[in-house]
Tab-separated table of C-alpha atoms in Angstrom:
chain	number	residue	atom	x	y	z
H	1	UNK	CA	16.772	-16.761	2.512
H	2	UNK	CA	16.933	-16.690	6.258
H	3	UNK	CA	14.141	-16.051	8.723
H	4	UNK	CA	15.827	-12.727	9.550
H	5	UNK	CA	15.532	-11.615	5.912
H	6	UNK	CA	11.878	-12.629	5.884
H	7	UNK	CA	11.316	-10.688	9.111
H	8	UNK	CA	13.023	-7.618	7.610
H	9	UNK	CA	10.818	-7.773	4.509
H	10	UNK	CA	7.716	-8.136	6.681
H	11	UNK	CA	8.828	-5.193	8.821
H	12	UNK	CA	9.154	-3.087	5.656
H	13	UNK	CA	5.615	-4.038	4.579
H	14	UNK	CA	4.349	-3.258	8.085
H	15	UNK	CA	5.934	0.184	7.946
H	16	UNK	CA	4.235	0.908	4.623
H	17	UNK	CA	0.893	-0.050	6.195
H	18	UNK	CA	1.646	1.983	9.335
H	19	UNK	CA	2.566	5.100	7.376
H	20	UNK	CA	-0.480	4.753	5.117
H	21	UNK	CA	-2.795	4.111	8.072
H	22	UNK	CA	-1.679	7.293	9.815
H	23	UNK	CA	-1.709	9.390	6.637
H	24	UNK	CA	2.040	9.954	6.844
H	25	UNK	CA	2.176	10.723	3.141
H	26	UNK	CA	5.865	11.556	2.745
H	27	UNK	CA	7.074	8.577	4.817
H	28	UNK	CA	4.671	6.276	2.958
H	29	UNK	CA	5.934	7.308	-0.471
H	30	UNK	CA	9.588	7.173	0.638
H	31	UNK	CA	9.117	3.419	1.175
H	32	UNK	CA	8.568	2.903	-2.579
H	33	UNK	CA	11.091	2.977	-5.388
H	34	UNK	CA	10.694	5.962	-7.729
H	35	UNK	CA	10.052	3.390	-10.521
H	36	UNK	CA	7.307	1.577	-8.574
H	37	UNK	CA	3.997	0.901	-10.306
H	38	UNK	CA	0.539	0.891	-8.737
H	39	UNK	CA	-2.780	-0.681	-9.711
H	40	UNK	CA	-5.930	0.219	-7.786
H	41	UNK	CA	-9.495	-0.927	-8.453
H	42	UNK	CA	-10.750	2.652	-8.052
H	43	UNK	CA	-8.294	4.168	-10.562
H	44	UNK	CA	-8.903	3.533	-14.251
H	45	UNK	CA	-5.255	3.071	-15.211
H	46	UNK	CA	-1.947	1.721	-13.981
H	47	UNK	CA	0.136	4.402	-12.275
H	48	UNK	CA	3.560	4.129	-13.898
H	49	UNK	CA	5.684	5.725	-11.167
H	50	UNK	CA	5.713	6.805	-7.550
H	51	UNK	CA	5.562	10.409	-8.742
H	52	UNK	CA	2.373	9.724	-10.715
H	53	UNK	CA	0.757	8.218	-7.605
H	54	UNK	CA	1.951	11.120	-5.443
H	55	UNK	CA	0.295	13.577	-7.818
H	56	UNK	CA	-2.971	11.621	-7.683
H	57	UNK	CA	-2.765	11.515	-3.870
H	58	UNK	CA	-2.394	15.310	-3.799
H	59	UNK	CA	-5.525	15.603	-5.952
H	60	UNK	CA	-7.383	13.359	-3.505
H	61	UNK	CA	-6.180	15.505	-0.610
H	62	UNK	CA	-7.451	18.628	-2.362
H	63	UNK	CA	-10.887	16.937	-2.243
H	64	UNK	CA	-10.498	16.455	1.517
H	65	UNK	CA	-9.080	12.907	1.507
H	66	UNK	CA	-7.381	11.597	4.632
H	67	UNK	CA	-6.655	8.100	5.917
H	68	UNK	CA	-7.961	7.465	9.437
H	69	UNK	CA	-6.777	3.882	9.952
H	70	UNK	CA	-5.624	0.742	8.181
H	71	UNK	CA	-5.827	-2.802	9.583
H	72	UNK	CA	-3.948	-5.727	8.020
H	73	UNK	CA	-5.097	-9.358	8.374
H	74	UNK	CA	-4.642	-12.694	6.574
H	75	UNK	CA	-0.988	-11.862	6.001
H	76	UNK	CA	1.596	-13.807	4.011
H	77	UNK	CA	5.110	-13.042	2.836
H	78	UNK	CA	6.910	-15.036	0.162
H	79	UNK	CA	10.593	-14.589	-0.640
H	80	UNK	CA	12.043	-15.181	-4.102
H	81	UNK	CA	15.696	-14.161	-4.142
H	82	UNK	CA	15.856	-10.441	-3.392
H	83	UNK	CA	12.113	-9.985	-3.963
H	84	UNK	CA	9.357	-10.334	-1.371
H	85	UNK	CA	5.668	-10.653	-2.189
H	86	UNK	CA	3.434	-9.537	0.670
H	87	UNK	CA	-0.289	-10.291	0.452
H	88	UNK	CA	-2.986	-9.423	2.956
H	89	UNK	CA	-6.542	-8.286	3.491
H	90	UNK	CA	-6.872	-4.679	4.485
H	91	UNK	CA	-9.614	-2.648	6.101
H	92	UNK	CA	-9.180	1.066	5.579
H	93	UNK	CA	-11.153	3.850	7.197
H	94	UNK	CA	-10.826	7.088	5.281
H	95	UNK	CA	-12.540	10.404	5.050
H	96	UNK	CA	-13.324	12.571	2.049
H	97	UNK	CA	-14.744	16.037	2.627
H	98	UNK	CA	-15.866	15.095	6.139
H	99	UNK	CA	-17.582	11.837	5.158
H	100	UNK	CA	-16.095	8.628	6.600
H	101	UNK	CA	-16.119	5.314	4.805
H	102	UNK	CA	-14.664	1.854	5.371
H	103	UNK	CA	-13.300	-0.292	2.573
H	104	UNK	CA	-12.508	-4.022	2.559
H	105	UNK	CA	-9.767	-4.830	0.075
H	106	UNK	CA	-7.061	-7.343	-0.778
H	107	UNK	CA	-3.598	-6.050	-1.480
H	108	UNK	CA	-0.292	-7.249	-2.855
H	109	UNK	CA	2.890	-5.299	-2.221
H	110	UNK	CA	6.009	-6.454	-4.054
H	111	UNK	CA	9.247	-5.391	-2.385
H	112	UNK	CA	12.818	-5.513	-3.649
H	113	UNK	CA	15.934	-5.585	-1.497
H	114	UNK	CA	18.016	-2.728	-2.859
H	115	UNK	CA	21.182	-1.559	-1.145
H	116	UNK	CA	20.144	-3.296	2.071
H	117	UNK	CA	16.695	-1.674	2.159
H	118	UNK	CA	13.356	-3.239	1.230
H	119	UNK	CA	11.461	-0.864	-1.087
H	120	UNK	CA	8.063	-1.343	-2.662
H	121	UNK	CA	8.253	-1.809	-6.417
H	122	UNK	CA	4.595	-2.629	-7.069
H	123	UNK	CA	1.306	-2.311	-5.196
H	124	UNK	CA	-1.971	-3.859	-6.333
H	125	UNK	CA	-5.249	-3.198	-4.518
H	126	UNK	CA	-8.520	-4.954	-5.347
H	127	UNK	CA	-11.944	-5.198	-3.780
H	128	UNK	CA	-12.093	-8.031	-1.314
H	129	UNK	CA	-14.584	-10.743	-2.062
H	130	UNK	CA	-16.315	-12.550	0.762
H	131	UNK	CA	-15.248	-16.105	1.430
H	132	UNK	CA	-15.991	-18.837	3.919
H	133	UNK	CA	-13.100	-17.519	6.040
H	134	UNK	CA	-14.857	-14.156	6.534
């Protein structure tokens, strides 16, 4: 695939991060396919659809959850046909019921080019382990 296609896939991943980092919930979820799946280290099961994740997010918000910021580093995008695999390290500042916390995680977002638009089809978030690069 061309450099332009790679740039478009990266721009789609960046927009997901931007929307998440500014707690733009509806825009964030619109960037995922309805059939997308999600795996998070702090959730005891795989979320089988965007709707399932949206419902969980609403529960978190009812507990006072909000995202303050999200910073992406150590970024890589790999293209395989009409699929892009974006990996990065992410630092997220969030707040729950007035208490701020910062998390250091590694994330994979798998995107699929569908009808000319890159949509997330899978997101996997894990705790980041320290390495010599840190």
